[in-house]
């Protein structure tokens, strides 16, 4: 079984990416990020890993324990947010799948999906088959999608992601028996992977003795709960550098009001963006 690689460029590229995700549940787009950008991202990820390693909660889910992880990249360095929010192919794919066409408070060509979580990881041990959509379901409308930027080559030896093409259409939770026959997604640093969160996936054991860092941004429709309180915890100096469109992706146009005396509509426009993060609670 060969993996799905979309090498299209120009006007037909987006259609090719979407066709691959529709049919197979994922796509790999080679060399979206150049060598210098990848090197800088890797250096910054390693810096934050060393800086935050001892600060992580001891209430860690079983599958995340003893894994090399950096959480909440959006709050660490504006570089990480720019990496995903200013890469056109990412925005084009996500608007196609996750935008709410009835979110009329924002321009029709602007993103109204939100960032659910943003992390970097270098898996050490085997990851069982799972889905990231919380529940399996069938249909043409994903609720959650992942974008993975590879900062180092992924190989079978270093425990690359494995995937079951087409399983996003199954309407079932991941079957652990599929692990041995799943497709290894071997890929190069600089590649971009995008997948429907319903797809069955996991990771092999890293027996290489090295790392395989990647950045994974999870996006969801505006009405799904974020993994962390991103709007309430974003550093002010990062907030000040974001455009209105980027602030909307962080969730500031769809956070709930405190109560009905402040308002009731969770789908709000740029004119109601807070001036300061501390004022995001309405």
GROMACS .gro file of C-alpha atoms in nm:
model
  282
    1UNK     CA    1   0.000   0.000   0.000
    2UNK     CA    2   0.149   0.334  -0.107
    3UNK     CA    3   0.092   0.649   0.096
    4UNK     CA    4  -0.097   0.941  -0.056
    5UNK     CA    5   0.137   1.220  -0.160
    6UNK     CA    6  -0.004   1.532  -0.323
    7UNK     CA    7   0.263   1.687  -0.546
    8UNK     CA    8   0.028   1.920  -0.733
    9UNK     CA    9   0.118   2.286  -0.757
   10UNK     CA   10  -0.066   2.591  -0.884
   11UNK     CA   11  -0.441   2.619  -0.927
   12UNK     CA   12  -0.505   2.245  -0.911
   13UNK     CA   13  -0.314   2.189  -0.587
   14UNK     CA   14  -0.593   2.261  -0.338
   15UNK     CA   15  -0.839   2.042  -0.528
   16UNK     CA   16  -0.587   1.757  -0.524
   17UNK     CA   17  -0.525   1.793  -0.150
   18UNK     CA   18  -0.896   1.795  -0.075
   19UNK     CA   19  -0.965   1.497  -0.302
   20UNK     CA   20  -0.696   1.296  -0.120
   21UNK     CA   21  -0.835   1.382   0.224
   22UNK     CA   22  -1.193   1.310   0.113
   23UNK     CA   23  -1.104   0.964  -0.013
   24UNK     CA   24  -0.820   0.853   0.211
   25UNK     CA   25  -0.855   1.071   0.521
   26UNK     CA   26  -0.512   1.229   0.495
   27UNK     CA   27  -0.256   1.380   0.261
   28UNK     CA   28   0.119   1.437   0.268
   29UNK     CA   29   0.238   1.753   0.091
   30UNK     CA   30   0.615   1.741   0.038
   31UNK     CA   31   0.853   2.022   0.128
   32UNK     CA   32   0.607   2.294   0.222
   33UNK     CA   33   0.868   2.437   0.459
   34UNK     CA   34   1.225   2.517   0.358
   35UNK     CA   35   1.539   2.394   0.531
   36UNK     CA   36   1.610   2.716   0.719
   37UNK     CA   37   1.256   2.743   0.855
   38UNK     CA   38   1.259   2.381   0.970
   39UNK     CA   39   1.599   2.425   1.136
   40UNK     CA   40   1.482   2.734   1.323
   41UNK     CA   41   1.160   2.562   1.431
   42UNK     CA   42   1.354   2.262   1.558
   43UNK     CA   43   1.594   2.480   1.756
   44UNK     CA   44   1.305   2.666   1.918
   45UNK     CA   45   1.117   2.345   1.999
   46UNK     CA   46   1.423   2.198   2.168
   47UNK     CA   47   1.475   2.520   2.364
   48UNK     CA   48   1.119   2.511   2.496
   49UNK     CA   49   1.137   2.140   2.567
   50UNK     CA   50   1.438   2.195   2.792
   51UNK     CA   51   1.273   2.500   2.951
   52UNK     CA   52   0.936   2.340   3.028
   53UNK     CA   53   1.022   1.974   3.091
   54UNK     CA   54   1.021   2.003   3.471
   55UNK     CA   55   0.709   2.221   3.476
   56UNK     CA   56   0.464   1.971   3.327
   57UNK     CA   57   0.180   1.844   3.541
   58UNK     CA   58   0.209   1.509   3.712
   59UNK     CA   59  -0.157   1.451   3.616
   60UNK     CA   60  -0.051   1.335   3.272
   61UNK     CA   61  -0.263   1.085   3.074
   62UNK     CA   62  -0.103   0.745   3.039
   63UNK     CA   63  -0.025   0.778   2.668
   64UNK     CA   64   0.152   1.110   2.719
   65UNK     CA   65   0.382   0.995   2.995
   66UNK     CA   66   0.749   0.952   2.913
   67UNK     CA   67   0.697   1.124   2.581
   68UNK     CA   68   0.899   1.424   2.468
   69UNK     CA   69   0.637   1.698   2.440
   70UNK     CA   70   0.605   2.076   2.437
   71UNK     CA   71   0.249   2.200   2.492
   72UNK     CA   72   0.081   2.530   2.410
   73UNK     CA   73   0.322   2.649   2.145
   74UNK     CA   74   0.093   2.946   2.074
   75UNK     CA   75   0.188   3.086   2.416
   76UNK     CA   76   0.561   3.021   2.383
   77UNK     CA   77   0.676   3.212   2.076
   78UNK     CA   78   0.497   3.407   1.801
   79UNK     CA   79   0.717   3.217   1.554
   80UNK     CA   80   0.512   2.901   1.604
   81UNK     CA   81   0.179   3.072   1.541
   82UNK     CA   82   0.313   3.241   1.230
   83UNK     CA   83   0.431   2.903   1.106
   84UNK     CA   84   0.080   2.763   1.091
   85UNK     CA   85  -0.138   3.072   1.055
   86UNK     CA   86   0.054   3.225   0.766
   87UNK     CA   87   0.103   2.908   0.561
   88UNK     CA   88  -0.156   2.946   0.288
   89UNK     CA   89  -0.215   2.579   0.209
   90UNK     CA   90  -0.304   2.511   0.573
   91UNK     CA   91  -0.561   2.791   0.581
   92UNK     CA   92  -0.710   2.692   0.246
   93UNK     CA   93  -0.762   2.330   0.352
   94UNK     CA   94  -0.900   2.418   0.695
   95UNK     CA   95  -1.146   2.675   0.565
   96UNK     CA   96  -1.279   2.416   0.322
   97UNK     CA   97  -1.339   2.159   0.595
   98UNK     CA   98  -1.397   2.348   0.918
   99UNK     CA   99  -1.547   2.688   0.841
  100UNK     CA  100  -1.908   2.750   0.943
  101UNK     CA  101  -2.080   2.907   0.643
  102UNK     CA  102  -2.338   3.069   0.874
  103UNK     CA  103  -2.079   3.251   1.087
  104UNK     CA  104  -2.186   3.579   0.929
  105UNK     CA  105  -2.016   3.805   1.184
  106UNK     CA  106  -1.683   3.737   1.011
  107UNK     CA  107  -1.599   3.776   0.640
  108UNK     CA  108  -1.689   3.472   0.431
  109UNK     CA  109  -1.326   3.423   0.322
  110UNK     CA  110  -1.188   3.448   0.677
  111UNK     CA  111  -1.129   3.153   0.910
  112UNK     CA  112  -1.389   3.097   1.181
  113UNK     CA  113  -1.252   2.760   1.292
  114UNK     CA  114  -1.036   2.771   1.605
  115UNK     CA  115  -0.712   2.627   1.736
  116UNK     CA  116  -0.786   2.341   1.973
  117UNK     CA  117  -0.431   2.250   2.072
  118UNK     CA  118  -0.079   2.322   1.953
  119UNK     CA  119   0.218   2.110   2.052
  120UNK     CA  120   0.546   1.954   1.950
  121UNK     CA  121   0.630   1.592   2.011
  122UNK     CA  122   0.899   1.334   1.959
  123UNK     CA  123   0.745   0.998   2.036
  124UNK     CA  124   0.951   0.748   2.227
  125UNK     CA  125   0.724   0.448   2.269
  126UNK     CA  126   0.454   0.280   2.066
  127UNK     CA  127   0.125   0.466   2.040
  128UNK     CA  128  -0.183   0.242   2.003
  129UNK     CA  129  -0.437   0.295   1.731
  130UNK     CA  130  -0.682   0.574   1.815
  131UNK     CA  131  -0.894   0.854   1.672
  132UNK     CA  132  -0.877   1.222   1.771
  133UNK     CA  133  -1.240   1.308   1.699
  134UNK     CA  134  -1.363   1.191   2.044
  135UNK     CA  135  -1.639   0.985   1.878
  136UNK     CA  136  -1.652   0.811   1.539
  137UNK     CA  137  -1.915   0.921   1.293
  138UNK     CA  138  -1.981   0.910   0.921
  139UNK     CA  139  -2.042   1.200   0.686
  140UNK     CA  140  -1.869   1.458   0.473
  141UNK     CA  141  -1.803   1.718   0.743
  142UNK     CA  142  -1.505   1.672   0.977
  143UNK     CA  143  -1.525   1.852   1.310
  144UNK     CA  144  -1.155   1.833   1.394
  145UNK     CA  145  -0.842   1.816   1.179
  146UNK     CA  146  -0.469   1.789   1.245
  147UNK     CA  147  -0.181   1.956   1.064
  148UNK     CA  148   0.164   1.812   1.129
  149UNK     CA  149   0.486   1.988   1.029
  150UNK     CA  150   0.778   1.749   1.024
  151UNK     CA  151   1.095   1.892   1.176
  152UNK     CA  152   1.294   1.569   1.138
  153UNK     CA  153   1.262   1.273   0.903
  154UNK     CA  154   1.004   1.013   1.001
  155UNK     CA  155   1.102   0.651   0.946
  156UNK     CA  156   0.987   0.311   1.062
  157UNK     CA  157   1.299   0.293   1.278
  158UNK     CA  158   1.221   0.611   1.470
  159UNK     CA  159   0.854   0.527   1.518
  160UNK     CA  160   0.678   0.715   1.242
  161UNK     CA  161   0.304   0.770   1.242
  162UNK     CA  162   0.102   0.479   1.108
  163UNK     CA  163  -0.242   0.521   0.956
  164UNK     CA  164  -0.532   0.321   0.810
  165UNK     CA  165  -0.634   0.497   0.487
  166UNK     CA  166  -1.009   0.537   0.448
  167UNK     CA  167  -1.084   0.455   0.812
  168UNK     CA  168  -1.229   0.804   0.864
  169UNK     CA  169  -1.535   0.671   0.681
  170UNK     CA  170  -1.574   0.364   0.903
  171UNK     CA  171  -1.792   0.518   1.173
  172UNK     CA  172  -1.610   0.301   1.428
  173UNK     CA  173  -1.352   0.342   1.699
  174UNK     CA  174  -1.002   0.233   1.600
  175UNK     CA  175  -0.941  -0.142   1.591
  176UNK     CA  176  -0.614  -0.238   1.764
  177UNK     CA  177  -0.585  -0.539   1.533
  178UNK     CA  178  -0.518  -0.292   1.251
  179UNK     CA  179  -0.187  -0.183   1.402
  180UNK     CA  180   0.029  -0.447   1.232
  181UNK     CA  181  -0.110  -0.379   0.884
  182UNK     CA  182  -0.138   0.000   0.911
  183UNK     CA  183   0.051   0.217   0.661
  184UNK     CA  184   0.376   0.375   0.789
  185UNK     CA  185   0.392   0.743   0.696
  186UNK     CA  186   0.761   0.775   0.629
  187UNK     CA  187   0.835   1.134   0.532
  188UNK     CA  188   1.098   1.408   0.527
  189UNK     CA  189   1.161   1.714   0.740
  190UNK     CA  190   0.973   2.004   0.583
  191UNK     CA  191   0.676   1.792   0.474
  192UNK     CA  192   0.324   1.881   0.583
  193UNK     CA  193   0.067   1.619   0.678
  194UNK     CA  194  -0.303   1.695   0.716
  195UNK     CA  195  -0.558   1.442   0.831
  196UNK     CA  196  -0.923   1.406   0.928
  197UNK     CA  197  -0.934   1.347   1.303
  198UNK     CA  198  -1.159   1.042   1.256
  199UNK     CA  199  -0.884   0.843   1.087
  200UNK     CA  200  -0.731   0.548   1.273
  201UNK     CA  201  -0.369   0.620   1.351
  202UNK     CA  202  -0.090   0.541   1.594
  203UNK     CA  203   0.289   0.532   1.603
  204UNK     CA  204   0.558   0.269   1.614
  205UNK     CA  205   0.825   0.240   1.880
  206UNK     CA  206   1.126   0.464   1.835
  207UNK     CA  207   1.424   0.228   1.834
  208UNK     CA  208   1.663   0.464   1.655
  209UNK     CA  209   1.812   0.620   1.965
  210UNK     CA  210   1.735   0.963   1.817
  211UNK     CA  211   1.443   1.204   1.804
  212UNK     CA  212   1.171   1.266   1.546
  213UNK     CA  213   1.030   1.603   1.637
  214UNK     CA  214   0.719   1.734   1.466
  215UNK     CA  215   0.476   2.016   1.533
  216UNK     CA  216   0.108   1.920   1.551
  217UNK     CA  217  -0.166   2.182   1.537
  218UNK     CA  218  -0.520   2.059   1.599
  219UNK     CA  219  -0.801   2.275   1.466
  220UNK     CA  220  -1.174   2.238   1.522
  221UNK     CA  221  -1.506   2.402   1.445
  222UNK     CA  222  -1.571   2.710   1.655
  223UNK     CA  223  -1.822   2.541   1.885
  224UNK     CA  224  -1.591   2.265   2.009
  225UNK     CA  225  -1.412   2.310   2.340
  226UNK     CA  226  -1.042   2.394   2.322
  227UNK     CA  227  -0.793   2.171   2.504
  228UNK     CA  228  -0.665   2.466   2.707
  229UNK     CA  229  -0.794   2.815   2.784
  230UNK     CA  230  -0.607   2.963   2.489
  231UNK     CA  231  -0.792   3.300   2.488
  232UNK     CA  232  -0.735   3.352   2.860
  233UNK     CA  233  -0.370   3.257   2.877
  234UNK     CA  234  -0.212   3.397   2.560
  235UNK     CA  235   0.068   3.637   2.659
  236UNK     CA  236  -0.024   3.998   2.585
  237UNK     CA  237   0.292   4.056   2.381
  238UNK     CA  238   0.191   3.770   2.148
  239UNK     CA  239  -0.172   3.884   2.130
  240UNK     CA  240  -0.057   4.231   2.024
  241UNK     CA  241   0.127   4.085   1.724
  242UNK     CA  242  -0.167   3.884   1.590
  243UNK     CA  243  -0.397   4.006   1.315
  244UNK     CA  244  -0.773   4.006   1.370
  245UNK     CA  245  -0.799   3.691   1.159
  246UNK     CA  246  -0.537   3.520   1.374
  247UNK     CA  247  -0.708   3.629   1.696
  248UNK     CA  248  -1.028   3.469   1.568
  249UNK     CA  249  -0.844   3.140   1.514
  250UNK     CA  250  -0.720   3.158   1.874
  251UNK     CA  251  -1.088   3.162   1.976
  252UNK     CA  252  -1.151   3.527   2.066
  253UNK     CA  253  -1.453   3.562   1.837
  254UNK     CA  254  -1.637   3.264   1.985
  255UNK     CA  255  -1.562   3.249   2.360
  256UNK     CA  256  -1.877   3.234   2.577
  257UNK     CA  257  -1.998   3.546   2.756
  258UNK     CA  258  -1.986   3.544   3.136
  259UNK     CA  259  -2.366   3.569   3.151
  260UNK     CA  260  -2.667   3.706   2.966
  261UNK     CA  261  -2.614   4.061   3.096
  262UNK     CA  262  -2.306   4.087   2.869
  263UNK     CA  263  -2.446   3.917   2.559
  264UNK     CA  264  -2.563   3.586   2.418
  265UNK     CA  265  -2.412   3.548   2.070
  266UNK     CA  266  -2.096   3.336   2.060
  267UNK     CA  267  -2.039   3.414   1.690
  268UNK     CA  268  -1.890   3.762   1.707
  269UNK     CA  269  -1.705   3.994   1.471
  270UNK     CA  270  -1.367   4.162   1.488
  271UNK     CA  271  -1.522   4.480   1.631
  272UNK     CA  272  -1.574   4.299   1.962
  273UNK     CA  273  -1.220   4.167   1.996
  274UNK     CA  274  -1.077   4.262   2.336
  275UNK     CA  275  -0.798   4.515   2.351
  276UNK     CA  276  -0.623   4.314   2.617
  277UNK     CA  277  -0.615   3.942   2.697
  278UNK     CA  278  -0.722   4.022   3.052
  279UNK     CA  279  -1.048   4.162   2.912
  280UNK     CA  280  -1.138   3.863   2.698
  281UNK     CA  281  -1.405   3.754   2.945
  282UNK     CA  282  -1.715   3.950   2.854
   0.00000   0.00000   0.00000
